[in-house]
Short mmCIF file of C-alpha atoms in Angstrom, two decimals:
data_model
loop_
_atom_site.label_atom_id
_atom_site.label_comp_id
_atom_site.label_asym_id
_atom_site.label_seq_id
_atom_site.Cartn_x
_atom_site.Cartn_y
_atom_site.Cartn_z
CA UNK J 1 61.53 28.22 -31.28
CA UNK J 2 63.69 28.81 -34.26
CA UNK J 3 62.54 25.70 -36.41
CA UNK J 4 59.45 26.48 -35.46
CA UNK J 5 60.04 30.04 -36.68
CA UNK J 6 61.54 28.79 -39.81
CA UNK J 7 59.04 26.17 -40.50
CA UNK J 8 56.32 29.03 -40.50
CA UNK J 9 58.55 31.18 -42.86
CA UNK J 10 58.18 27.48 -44.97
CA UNK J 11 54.51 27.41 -44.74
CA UNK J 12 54.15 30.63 -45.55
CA UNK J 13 55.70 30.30 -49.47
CA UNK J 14 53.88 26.94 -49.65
CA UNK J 15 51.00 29.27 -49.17
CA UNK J 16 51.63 31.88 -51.21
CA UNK J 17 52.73 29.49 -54.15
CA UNK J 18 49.86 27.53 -53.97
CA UNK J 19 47.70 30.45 -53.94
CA UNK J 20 49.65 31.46 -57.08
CA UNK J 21 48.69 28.15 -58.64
CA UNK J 22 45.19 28.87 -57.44
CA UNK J 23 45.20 32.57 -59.44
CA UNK J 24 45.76 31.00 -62.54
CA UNK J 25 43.17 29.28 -63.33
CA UNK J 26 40.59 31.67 -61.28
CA UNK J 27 38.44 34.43 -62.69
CA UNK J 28 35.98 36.91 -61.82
CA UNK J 29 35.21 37.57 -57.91
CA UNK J 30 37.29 34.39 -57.12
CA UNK J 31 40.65 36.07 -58.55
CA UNK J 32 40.39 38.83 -57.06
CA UNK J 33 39.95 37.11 -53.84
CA UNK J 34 42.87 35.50 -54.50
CA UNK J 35 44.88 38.41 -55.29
CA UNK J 36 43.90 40.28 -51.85
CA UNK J 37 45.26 36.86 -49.62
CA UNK J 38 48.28 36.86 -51.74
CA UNK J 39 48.94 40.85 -50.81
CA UNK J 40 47.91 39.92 -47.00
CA UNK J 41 50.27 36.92 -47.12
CA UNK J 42 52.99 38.75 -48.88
CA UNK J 43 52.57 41.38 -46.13
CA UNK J 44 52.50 38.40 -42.91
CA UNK J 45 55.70 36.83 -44.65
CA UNK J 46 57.72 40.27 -44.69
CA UNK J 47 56.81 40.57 -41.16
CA UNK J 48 57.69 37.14 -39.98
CA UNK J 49 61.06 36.95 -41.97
CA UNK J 50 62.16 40.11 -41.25
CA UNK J 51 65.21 38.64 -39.11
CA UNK J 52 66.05 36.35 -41.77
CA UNK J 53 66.74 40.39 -44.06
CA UNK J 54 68.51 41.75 -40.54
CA UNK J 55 70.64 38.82 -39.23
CA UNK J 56 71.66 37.10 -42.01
CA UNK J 57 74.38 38.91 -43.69
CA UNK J 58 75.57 37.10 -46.97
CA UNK J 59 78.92 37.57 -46.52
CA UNK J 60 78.75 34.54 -43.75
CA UNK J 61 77.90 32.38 -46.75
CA UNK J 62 81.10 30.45 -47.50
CA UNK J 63 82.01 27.50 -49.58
CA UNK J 64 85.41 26.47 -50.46
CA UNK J 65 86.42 27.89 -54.17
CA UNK J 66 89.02 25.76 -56.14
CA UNK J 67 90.23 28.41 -58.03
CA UNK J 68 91.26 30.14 -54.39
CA UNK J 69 92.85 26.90 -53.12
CA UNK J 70 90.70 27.98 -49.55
CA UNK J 71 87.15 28.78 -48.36
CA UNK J 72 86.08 31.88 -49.30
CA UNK J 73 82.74 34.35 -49.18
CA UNK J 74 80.32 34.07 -51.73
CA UNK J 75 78.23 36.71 -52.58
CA UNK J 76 74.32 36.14 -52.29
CA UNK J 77 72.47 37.50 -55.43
CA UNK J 78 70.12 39.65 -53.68
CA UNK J 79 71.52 42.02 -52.46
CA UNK J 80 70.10 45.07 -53.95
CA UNK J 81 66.84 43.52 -52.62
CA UNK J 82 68.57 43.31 -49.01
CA UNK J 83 69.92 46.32 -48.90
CA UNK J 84 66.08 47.66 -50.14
CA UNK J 85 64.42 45.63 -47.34
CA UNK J 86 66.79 47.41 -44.57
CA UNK J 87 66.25 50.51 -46.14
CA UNK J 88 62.93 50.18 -46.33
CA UNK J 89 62.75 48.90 -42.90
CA UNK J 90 64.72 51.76 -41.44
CA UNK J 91 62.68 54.63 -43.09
CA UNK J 92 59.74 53.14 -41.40
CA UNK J 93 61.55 52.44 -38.24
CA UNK J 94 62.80 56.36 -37.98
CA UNK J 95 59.48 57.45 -39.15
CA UNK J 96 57.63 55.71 -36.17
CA UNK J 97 60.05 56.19 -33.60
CA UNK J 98 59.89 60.36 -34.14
CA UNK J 99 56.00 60.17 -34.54
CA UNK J 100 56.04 58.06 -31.08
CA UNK J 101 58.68 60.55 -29.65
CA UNK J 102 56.03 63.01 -30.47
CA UNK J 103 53.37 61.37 -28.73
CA UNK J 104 55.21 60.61 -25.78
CA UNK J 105 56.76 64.30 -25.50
CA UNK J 106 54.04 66.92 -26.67
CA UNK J 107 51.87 66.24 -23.16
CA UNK J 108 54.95 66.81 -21.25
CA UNK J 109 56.07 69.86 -22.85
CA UNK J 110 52.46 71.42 -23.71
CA UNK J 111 51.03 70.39 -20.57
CA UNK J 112 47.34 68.43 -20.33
CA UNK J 113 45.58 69.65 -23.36
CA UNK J 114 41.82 70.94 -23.59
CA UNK J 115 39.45 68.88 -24.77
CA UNK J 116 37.11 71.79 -26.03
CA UNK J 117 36.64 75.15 -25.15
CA UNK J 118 33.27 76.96 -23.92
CA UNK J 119 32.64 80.07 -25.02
CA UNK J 120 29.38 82.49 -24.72
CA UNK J 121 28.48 81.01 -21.80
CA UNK J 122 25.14 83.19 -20.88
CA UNK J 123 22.96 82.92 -17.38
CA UNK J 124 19.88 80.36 -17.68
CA UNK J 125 17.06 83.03 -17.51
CA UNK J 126 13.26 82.37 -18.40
CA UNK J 127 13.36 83.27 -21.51
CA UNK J 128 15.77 81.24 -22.62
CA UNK J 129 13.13 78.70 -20.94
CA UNK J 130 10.14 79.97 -22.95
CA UNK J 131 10.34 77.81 -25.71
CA UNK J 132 9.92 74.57 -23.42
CA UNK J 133 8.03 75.75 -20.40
CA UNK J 134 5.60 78.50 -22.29
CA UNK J 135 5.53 82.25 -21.29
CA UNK J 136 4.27 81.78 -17.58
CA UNK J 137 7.97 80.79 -16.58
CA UNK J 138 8.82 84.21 -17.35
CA UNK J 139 6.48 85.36 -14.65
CA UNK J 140 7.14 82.54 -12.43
CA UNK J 141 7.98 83.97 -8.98
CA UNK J 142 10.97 82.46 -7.06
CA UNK J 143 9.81 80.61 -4.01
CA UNK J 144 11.52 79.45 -0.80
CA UNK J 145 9.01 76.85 -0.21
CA UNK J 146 9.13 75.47 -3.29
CA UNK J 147 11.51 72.75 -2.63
CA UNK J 148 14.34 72.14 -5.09
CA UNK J 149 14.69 68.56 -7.30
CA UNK J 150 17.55 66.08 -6.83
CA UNK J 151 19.73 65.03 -9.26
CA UNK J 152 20.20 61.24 -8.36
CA UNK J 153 21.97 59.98 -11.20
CA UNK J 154 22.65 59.59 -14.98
CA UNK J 155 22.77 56.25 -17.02
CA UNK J 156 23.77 55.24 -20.48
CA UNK J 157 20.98 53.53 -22.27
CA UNK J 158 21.34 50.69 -24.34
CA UNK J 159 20.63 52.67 -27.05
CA UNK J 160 23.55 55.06 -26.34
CA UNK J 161 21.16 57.50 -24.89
CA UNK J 162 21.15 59.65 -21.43
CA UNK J 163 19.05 58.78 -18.94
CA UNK J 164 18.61 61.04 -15.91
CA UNK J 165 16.73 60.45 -12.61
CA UNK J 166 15.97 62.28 -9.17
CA UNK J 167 13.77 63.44 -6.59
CA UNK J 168 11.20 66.04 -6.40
CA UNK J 169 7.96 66.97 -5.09
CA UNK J 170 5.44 65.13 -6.14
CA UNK J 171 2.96 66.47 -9.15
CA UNK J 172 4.87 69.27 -9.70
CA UNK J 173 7.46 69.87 -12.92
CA UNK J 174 11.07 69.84 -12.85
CA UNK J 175 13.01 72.05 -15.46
CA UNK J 176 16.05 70.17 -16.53
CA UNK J 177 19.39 71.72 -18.27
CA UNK J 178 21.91 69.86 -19.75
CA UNK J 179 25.24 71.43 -21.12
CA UNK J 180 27.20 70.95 -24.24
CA UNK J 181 28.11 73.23 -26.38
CA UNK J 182 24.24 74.65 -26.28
CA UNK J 183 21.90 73.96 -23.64
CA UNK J 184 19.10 71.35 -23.96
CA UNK J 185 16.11 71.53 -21.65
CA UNK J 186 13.83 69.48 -20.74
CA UNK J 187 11.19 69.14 -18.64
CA UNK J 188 9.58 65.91 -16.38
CA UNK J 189 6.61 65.74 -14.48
CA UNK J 190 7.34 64.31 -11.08
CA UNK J 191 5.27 61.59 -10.57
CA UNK J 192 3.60 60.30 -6.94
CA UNK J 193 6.24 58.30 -6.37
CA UNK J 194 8.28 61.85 -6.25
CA UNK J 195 10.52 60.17 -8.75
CA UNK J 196 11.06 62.06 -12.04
CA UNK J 197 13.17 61.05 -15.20
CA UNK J 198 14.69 62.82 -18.77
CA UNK J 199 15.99 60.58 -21.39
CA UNK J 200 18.42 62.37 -23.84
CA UNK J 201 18.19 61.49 -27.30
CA UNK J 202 21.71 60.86 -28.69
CA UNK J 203 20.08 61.32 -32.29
CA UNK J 204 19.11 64.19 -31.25
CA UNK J 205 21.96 66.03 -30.80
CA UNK J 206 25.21 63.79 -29.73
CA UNK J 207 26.68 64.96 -26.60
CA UNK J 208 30.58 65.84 -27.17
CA UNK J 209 33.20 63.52 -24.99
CA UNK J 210 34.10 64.77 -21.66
CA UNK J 211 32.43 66.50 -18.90
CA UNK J 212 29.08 68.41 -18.69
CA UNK J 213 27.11 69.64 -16.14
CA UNK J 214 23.27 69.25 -15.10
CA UNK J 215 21.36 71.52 -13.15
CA UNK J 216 17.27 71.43 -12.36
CA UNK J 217 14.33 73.38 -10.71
CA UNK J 218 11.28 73.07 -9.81
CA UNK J 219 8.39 74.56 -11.58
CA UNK J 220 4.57 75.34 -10.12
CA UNK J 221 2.76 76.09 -13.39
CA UNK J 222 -0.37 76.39 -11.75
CA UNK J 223 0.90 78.57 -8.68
CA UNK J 224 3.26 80.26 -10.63
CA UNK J 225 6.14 79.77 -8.87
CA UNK J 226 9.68 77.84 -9.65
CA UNK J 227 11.78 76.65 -7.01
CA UNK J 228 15.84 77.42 -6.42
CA UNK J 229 18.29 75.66 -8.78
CA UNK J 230 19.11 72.58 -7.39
CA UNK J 231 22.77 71.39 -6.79
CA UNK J 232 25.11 71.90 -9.76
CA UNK J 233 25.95 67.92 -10.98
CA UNK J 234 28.57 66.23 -13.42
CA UNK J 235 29.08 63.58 -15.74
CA UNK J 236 31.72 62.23 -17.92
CA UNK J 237 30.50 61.66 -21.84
CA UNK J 238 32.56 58.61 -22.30
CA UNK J 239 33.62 57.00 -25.76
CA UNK J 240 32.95 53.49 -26.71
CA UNK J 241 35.43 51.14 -27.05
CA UNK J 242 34.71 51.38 -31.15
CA UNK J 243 34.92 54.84 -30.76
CA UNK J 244 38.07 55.11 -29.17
CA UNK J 245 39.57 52.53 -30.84
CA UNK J 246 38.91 54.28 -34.47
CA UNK J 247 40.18 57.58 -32.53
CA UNK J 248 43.17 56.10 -31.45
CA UNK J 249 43.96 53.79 -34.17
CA UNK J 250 47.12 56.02 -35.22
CA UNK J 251 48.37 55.70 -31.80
CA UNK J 252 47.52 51.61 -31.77
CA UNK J 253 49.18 51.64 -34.94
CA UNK J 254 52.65 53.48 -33.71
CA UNK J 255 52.71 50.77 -31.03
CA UNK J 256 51.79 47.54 -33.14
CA UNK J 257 54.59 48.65 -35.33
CA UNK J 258 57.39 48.87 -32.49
CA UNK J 259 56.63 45.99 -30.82
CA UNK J 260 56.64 44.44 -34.28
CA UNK J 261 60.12 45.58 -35.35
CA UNK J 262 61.21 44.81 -31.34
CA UNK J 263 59.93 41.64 -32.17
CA UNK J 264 61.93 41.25 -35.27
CA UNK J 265 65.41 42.10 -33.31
CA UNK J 266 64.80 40.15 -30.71
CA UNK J 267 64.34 37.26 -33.41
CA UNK J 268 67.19 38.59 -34.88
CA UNK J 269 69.63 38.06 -32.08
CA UNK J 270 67.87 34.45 -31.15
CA UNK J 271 69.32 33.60 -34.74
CA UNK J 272 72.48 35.24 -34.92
CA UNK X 1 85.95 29.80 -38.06
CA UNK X 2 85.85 27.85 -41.07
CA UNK X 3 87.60 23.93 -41.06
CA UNK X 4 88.24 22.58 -44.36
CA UNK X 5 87.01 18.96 -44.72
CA UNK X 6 83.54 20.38 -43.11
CA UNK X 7 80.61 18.70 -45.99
CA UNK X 8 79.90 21.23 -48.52
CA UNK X 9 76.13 21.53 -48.79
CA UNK X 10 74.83 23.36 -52.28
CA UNK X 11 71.60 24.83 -51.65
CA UNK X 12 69.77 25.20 -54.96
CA UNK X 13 66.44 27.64 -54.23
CA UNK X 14 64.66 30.60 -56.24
CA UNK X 15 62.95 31.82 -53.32
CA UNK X 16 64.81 34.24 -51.42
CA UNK X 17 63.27 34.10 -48.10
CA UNK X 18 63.47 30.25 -48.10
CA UNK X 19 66.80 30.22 -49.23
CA UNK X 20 67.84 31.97 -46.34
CA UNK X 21 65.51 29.81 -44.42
CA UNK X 22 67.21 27.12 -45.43
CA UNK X 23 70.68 28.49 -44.93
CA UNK X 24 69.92 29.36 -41.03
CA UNK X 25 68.73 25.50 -41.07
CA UNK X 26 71.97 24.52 -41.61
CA UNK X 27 74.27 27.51 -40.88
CA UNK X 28 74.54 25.61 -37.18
CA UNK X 29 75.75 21.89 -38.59
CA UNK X 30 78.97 21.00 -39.67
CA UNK X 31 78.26 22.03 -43.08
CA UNK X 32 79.52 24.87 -44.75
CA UNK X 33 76.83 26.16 -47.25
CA UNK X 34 76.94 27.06 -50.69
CA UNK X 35 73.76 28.85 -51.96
CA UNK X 36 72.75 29.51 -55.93
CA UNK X 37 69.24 30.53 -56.77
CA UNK X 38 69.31 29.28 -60.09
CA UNK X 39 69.61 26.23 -62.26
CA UNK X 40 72.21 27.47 -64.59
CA UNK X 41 74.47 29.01 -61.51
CA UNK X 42 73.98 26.13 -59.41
CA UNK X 43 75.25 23.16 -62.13
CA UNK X 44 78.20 26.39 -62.65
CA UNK X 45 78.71 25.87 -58.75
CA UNK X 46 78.56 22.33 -58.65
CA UNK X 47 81.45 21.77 -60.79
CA UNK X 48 83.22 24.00 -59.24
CA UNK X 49 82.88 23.12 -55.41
CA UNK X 50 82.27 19.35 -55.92
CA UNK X 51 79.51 19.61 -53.25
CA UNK X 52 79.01 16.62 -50.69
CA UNK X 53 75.23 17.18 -51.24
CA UNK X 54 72.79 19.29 -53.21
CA UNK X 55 69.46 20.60 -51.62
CA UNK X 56 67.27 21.17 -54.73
CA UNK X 57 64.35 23.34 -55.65
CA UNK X 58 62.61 22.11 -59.16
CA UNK X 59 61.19 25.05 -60.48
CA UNK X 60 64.21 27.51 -61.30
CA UNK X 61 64.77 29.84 -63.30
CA UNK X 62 67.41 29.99 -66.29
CA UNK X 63 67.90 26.17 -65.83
CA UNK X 64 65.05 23.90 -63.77
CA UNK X 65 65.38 21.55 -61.59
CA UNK X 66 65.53 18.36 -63.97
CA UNK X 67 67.74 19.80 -66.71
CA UNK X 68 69.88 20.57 -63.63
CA UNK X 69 70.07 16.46 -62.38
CA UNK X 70 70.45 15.09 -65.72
CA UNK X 71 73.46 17.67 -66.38
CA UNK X 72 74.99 17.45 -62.57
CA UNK X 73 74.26 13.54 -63.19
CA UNK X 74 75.65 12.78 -66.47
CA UNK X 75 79.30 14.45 -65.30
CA UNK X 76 81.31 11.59 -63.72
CA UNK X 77 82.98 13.73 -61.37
CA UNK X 78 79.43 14.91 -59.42
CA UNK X 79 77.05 11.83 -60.29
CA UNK X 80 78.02 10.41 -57.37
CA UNK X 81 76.55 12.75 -55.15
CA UNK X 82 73.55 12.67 -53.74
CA UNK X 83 70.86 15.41 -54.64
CA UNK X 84 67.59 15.74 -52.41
CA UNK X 85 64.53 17.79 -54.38
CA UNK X 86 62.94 19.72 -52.51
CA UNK X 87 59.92 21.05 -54.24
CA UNK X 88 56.61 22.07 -54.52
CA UNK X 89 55.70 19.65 -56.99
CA UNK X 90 53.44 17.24 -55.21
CA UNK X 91 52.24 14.50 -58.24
CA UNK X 92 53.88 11.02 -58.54
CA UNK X 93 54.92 11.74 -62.22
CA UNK X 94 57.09 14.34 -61.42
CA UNK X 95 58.42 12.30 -57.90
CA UNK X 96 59.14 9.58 -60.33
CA UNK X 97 60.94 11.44 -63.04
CA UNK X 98 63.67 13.39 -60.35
CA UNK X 99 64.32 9.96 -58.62
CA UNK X 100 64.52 8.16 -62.37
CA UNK X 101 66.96 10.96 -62.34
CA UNK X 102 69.03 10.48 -59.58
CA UNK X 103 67.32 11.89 -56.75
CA UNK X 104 68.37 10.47 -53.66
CA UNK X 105 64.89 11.94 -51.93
CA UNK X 106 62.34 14.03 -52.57
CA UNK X 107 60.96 16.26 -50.29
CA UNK X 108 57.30 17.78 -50.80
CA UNK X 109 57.35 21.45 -49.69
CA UNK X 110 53.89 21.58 -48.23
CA UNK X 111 54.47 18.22 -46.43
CA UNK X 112 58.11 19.20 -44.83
CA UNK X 113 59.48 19.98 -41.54
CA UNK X 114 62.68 21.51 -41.71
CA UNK X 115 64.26 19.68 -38.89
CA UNK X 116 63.27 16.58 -40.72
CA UNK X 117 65.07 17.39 -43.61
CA UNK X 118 68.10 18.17 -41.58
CA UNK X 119 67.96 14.77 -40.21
CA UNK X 120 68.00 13.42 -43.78
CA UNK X 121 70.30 15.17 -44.97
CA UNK X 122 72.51 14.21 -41.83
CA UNK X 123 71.86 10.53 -42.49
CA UNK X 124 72.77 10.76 -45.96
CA UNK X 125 75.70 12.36 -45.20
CA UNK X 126 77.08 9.71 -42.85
CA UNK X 127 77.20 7.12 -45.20
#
């Protein structure tokens, strides 16, 4: 493992060198190409020979000095650069490990945190309705008989979108709420089948992460009547894995870093 | 613990990381290891620890690697030791010119496994 190690820390200024060489006679697009592998390589190298700045302390170098009559240490010439690496290192290290610390501690000592708060909450009531369903909803007469829809089930589209599906009686029209921080409605006409469906439009108006809830009736438009509000249902506004990895990429990148630098002493003392 | 009679290996390398690269290489051998990153310091070294062998980069600052080999070759008291090159320089001309030198190898950076270097510089050692 270690000559493998250290043939990789080799390979690595073979690299960069020869994309030095490269640089110089380059121009244009090309060099600047050039420029951003030699930054990334730079970067991979500092990484991979970290141990080499940790372990290796030049005062093991020895060689035996005449003028001393014995073997005695001899001084590397880098090390201001050394003791910058650590440094460096160690900044970042304590920076990390107290932003981690942070992470790991705040849930514990703030308890689960909120995801959003709902406020103004109001009643559904026909007139909010009257925009969708026209002013006959406001006049609509609650009836028994009128049976309620079923909420079956929600699905994520391809698309990203919301689709919704249930029962009802046939013919008739099923009201549909949706909430978010406002209230979408929507209405379906069942079909014979009894089967009715309402596709949310992400474009529309993007549905925030976490939970919301869905309730439906049923509307007579020509009778005039509108049915009890069905069951109250839930579902879970998930992110996509892009999403949540661009939302969590500070947390990603406290981890990467740690098991980086763990990676580095553990190195470290297979070198010592 | 440190034995006197162990080989004295000069390693003779601008780059920092590979220097110590090279120095972990060999840290575990019976050598003990001398380390200059220059050509100037390293000659300065040479005459001064009368190493048993010299690992050598070419391109160094203050003093490259060929000024360094005809100066550590034309003193009687090192010529006699062998020098491998170890260097980035890849053409033939160049090859030719460090073993016209004195080179007792040359090693091609891109081309090199570190453990077989340590094997060469074992065998040369031995004899």
């Amino acid at each position: 493992m270690k000559n493998r190690w250290l043939n990789l820390v080799l390979s690595l200024t073979n690299r960069i060198y020869a994309v030095k060489q490269r640089m110089i006679e380059r121009t244009g697009a090309g060099g600047v190409i050039d420029i951003l592998g030699l930054i990334i390589l730079e970067i991979v190298l500092a990484v991979v020979s970290l141990p080499l700045y940790v372990g290796l302390r030049a005062g093991r170098v020895t060689a035996f000095l005449e003028e001393k009559g014995g073997y005695g240490k001899i001084a590397f010439d880098y090390n201001l650069r050394r003791l910058l690496t650590l440094t460096g290192v160690g900044i970042f290290l304590f920076i990390w490990l107290v932003k981690l610390s942070l992470i790991i501690v705040t849930p514990s000592v703030a308890g689960p945190m909120r995801l959003y708060d709902v406020s103004g909450l109001r009643p559904l009531s026909a007139a909010v309705n009257e925009a969708v369903v026209g002013a006959g909803m406001q006049t609509a007469k609650l009836s028994l008989a009128l049976p309620s829809p079923v909420i079956e089930g929600v699905k994520k589209t391809t698309a990203g979108n919301y689709d919704f599906s249930g029962t009802g009686r046939p013919f008739s029209s099923v009201i549909f709420f949706l909430s978010d921080q406002r209230t979408m409605i929507y209405t379906a006409d069942v079909g014979a089948d009894g089967r009715w469906s309402v596709e949310h439009n992400q474009k529309n108006y993007h549905l925030s992460e976490g939970n919301h809830s869905i309730i439906a009736f049923t509307y007579d438009k020509n009778a005039g009547q509108r049915s009890l509000v069905s069951a109250e249902q839930f579902f879970k506004v998930q992110p996509s894995t892009f999403e949540q990895l661009v939302k969590n990429i500070d947390t990603l990148a406290n981890w990467s870093v740690t098991v980086i630098i763990a990676l580095g002493l553990v190195l470290t003392f297979l070198t010592v | 613990m440190i034995k006197e009679g162990k080989p004295i290996l000069l390693v003779v390398e601008d780059d920092e990381v590979l220097l110590r690269a090279l120095y972990l290489v060999f840290h575990d051998s019976q050598y003990t290891i001398a380390t200059a990153s220059d050509g100037a310091t390293a000659l300065s070294m040479a005459e001064r620890l009368n190493p048993d062998l010299v690992l050598l980069d070419l391109l160094l600052p203050k003093m490259n690697g060929f000024d360094f080999l005809r100066a550590f070759k034309a003193n009687p008291k090192l010529s006699a030791t062998p020098v491998i090159v170890l260097s980035n320089l890849s053409d033939n001309e160049n090859k030719d010119k460090a073993k016209a030198l004195g080179a007792a190898d040359y090693f091609i950076k891109s081309n090199t496994d570190l453990s077989s270097l340590a094997d060469k510089v074992g065998k040369i050692l031995k004899h």
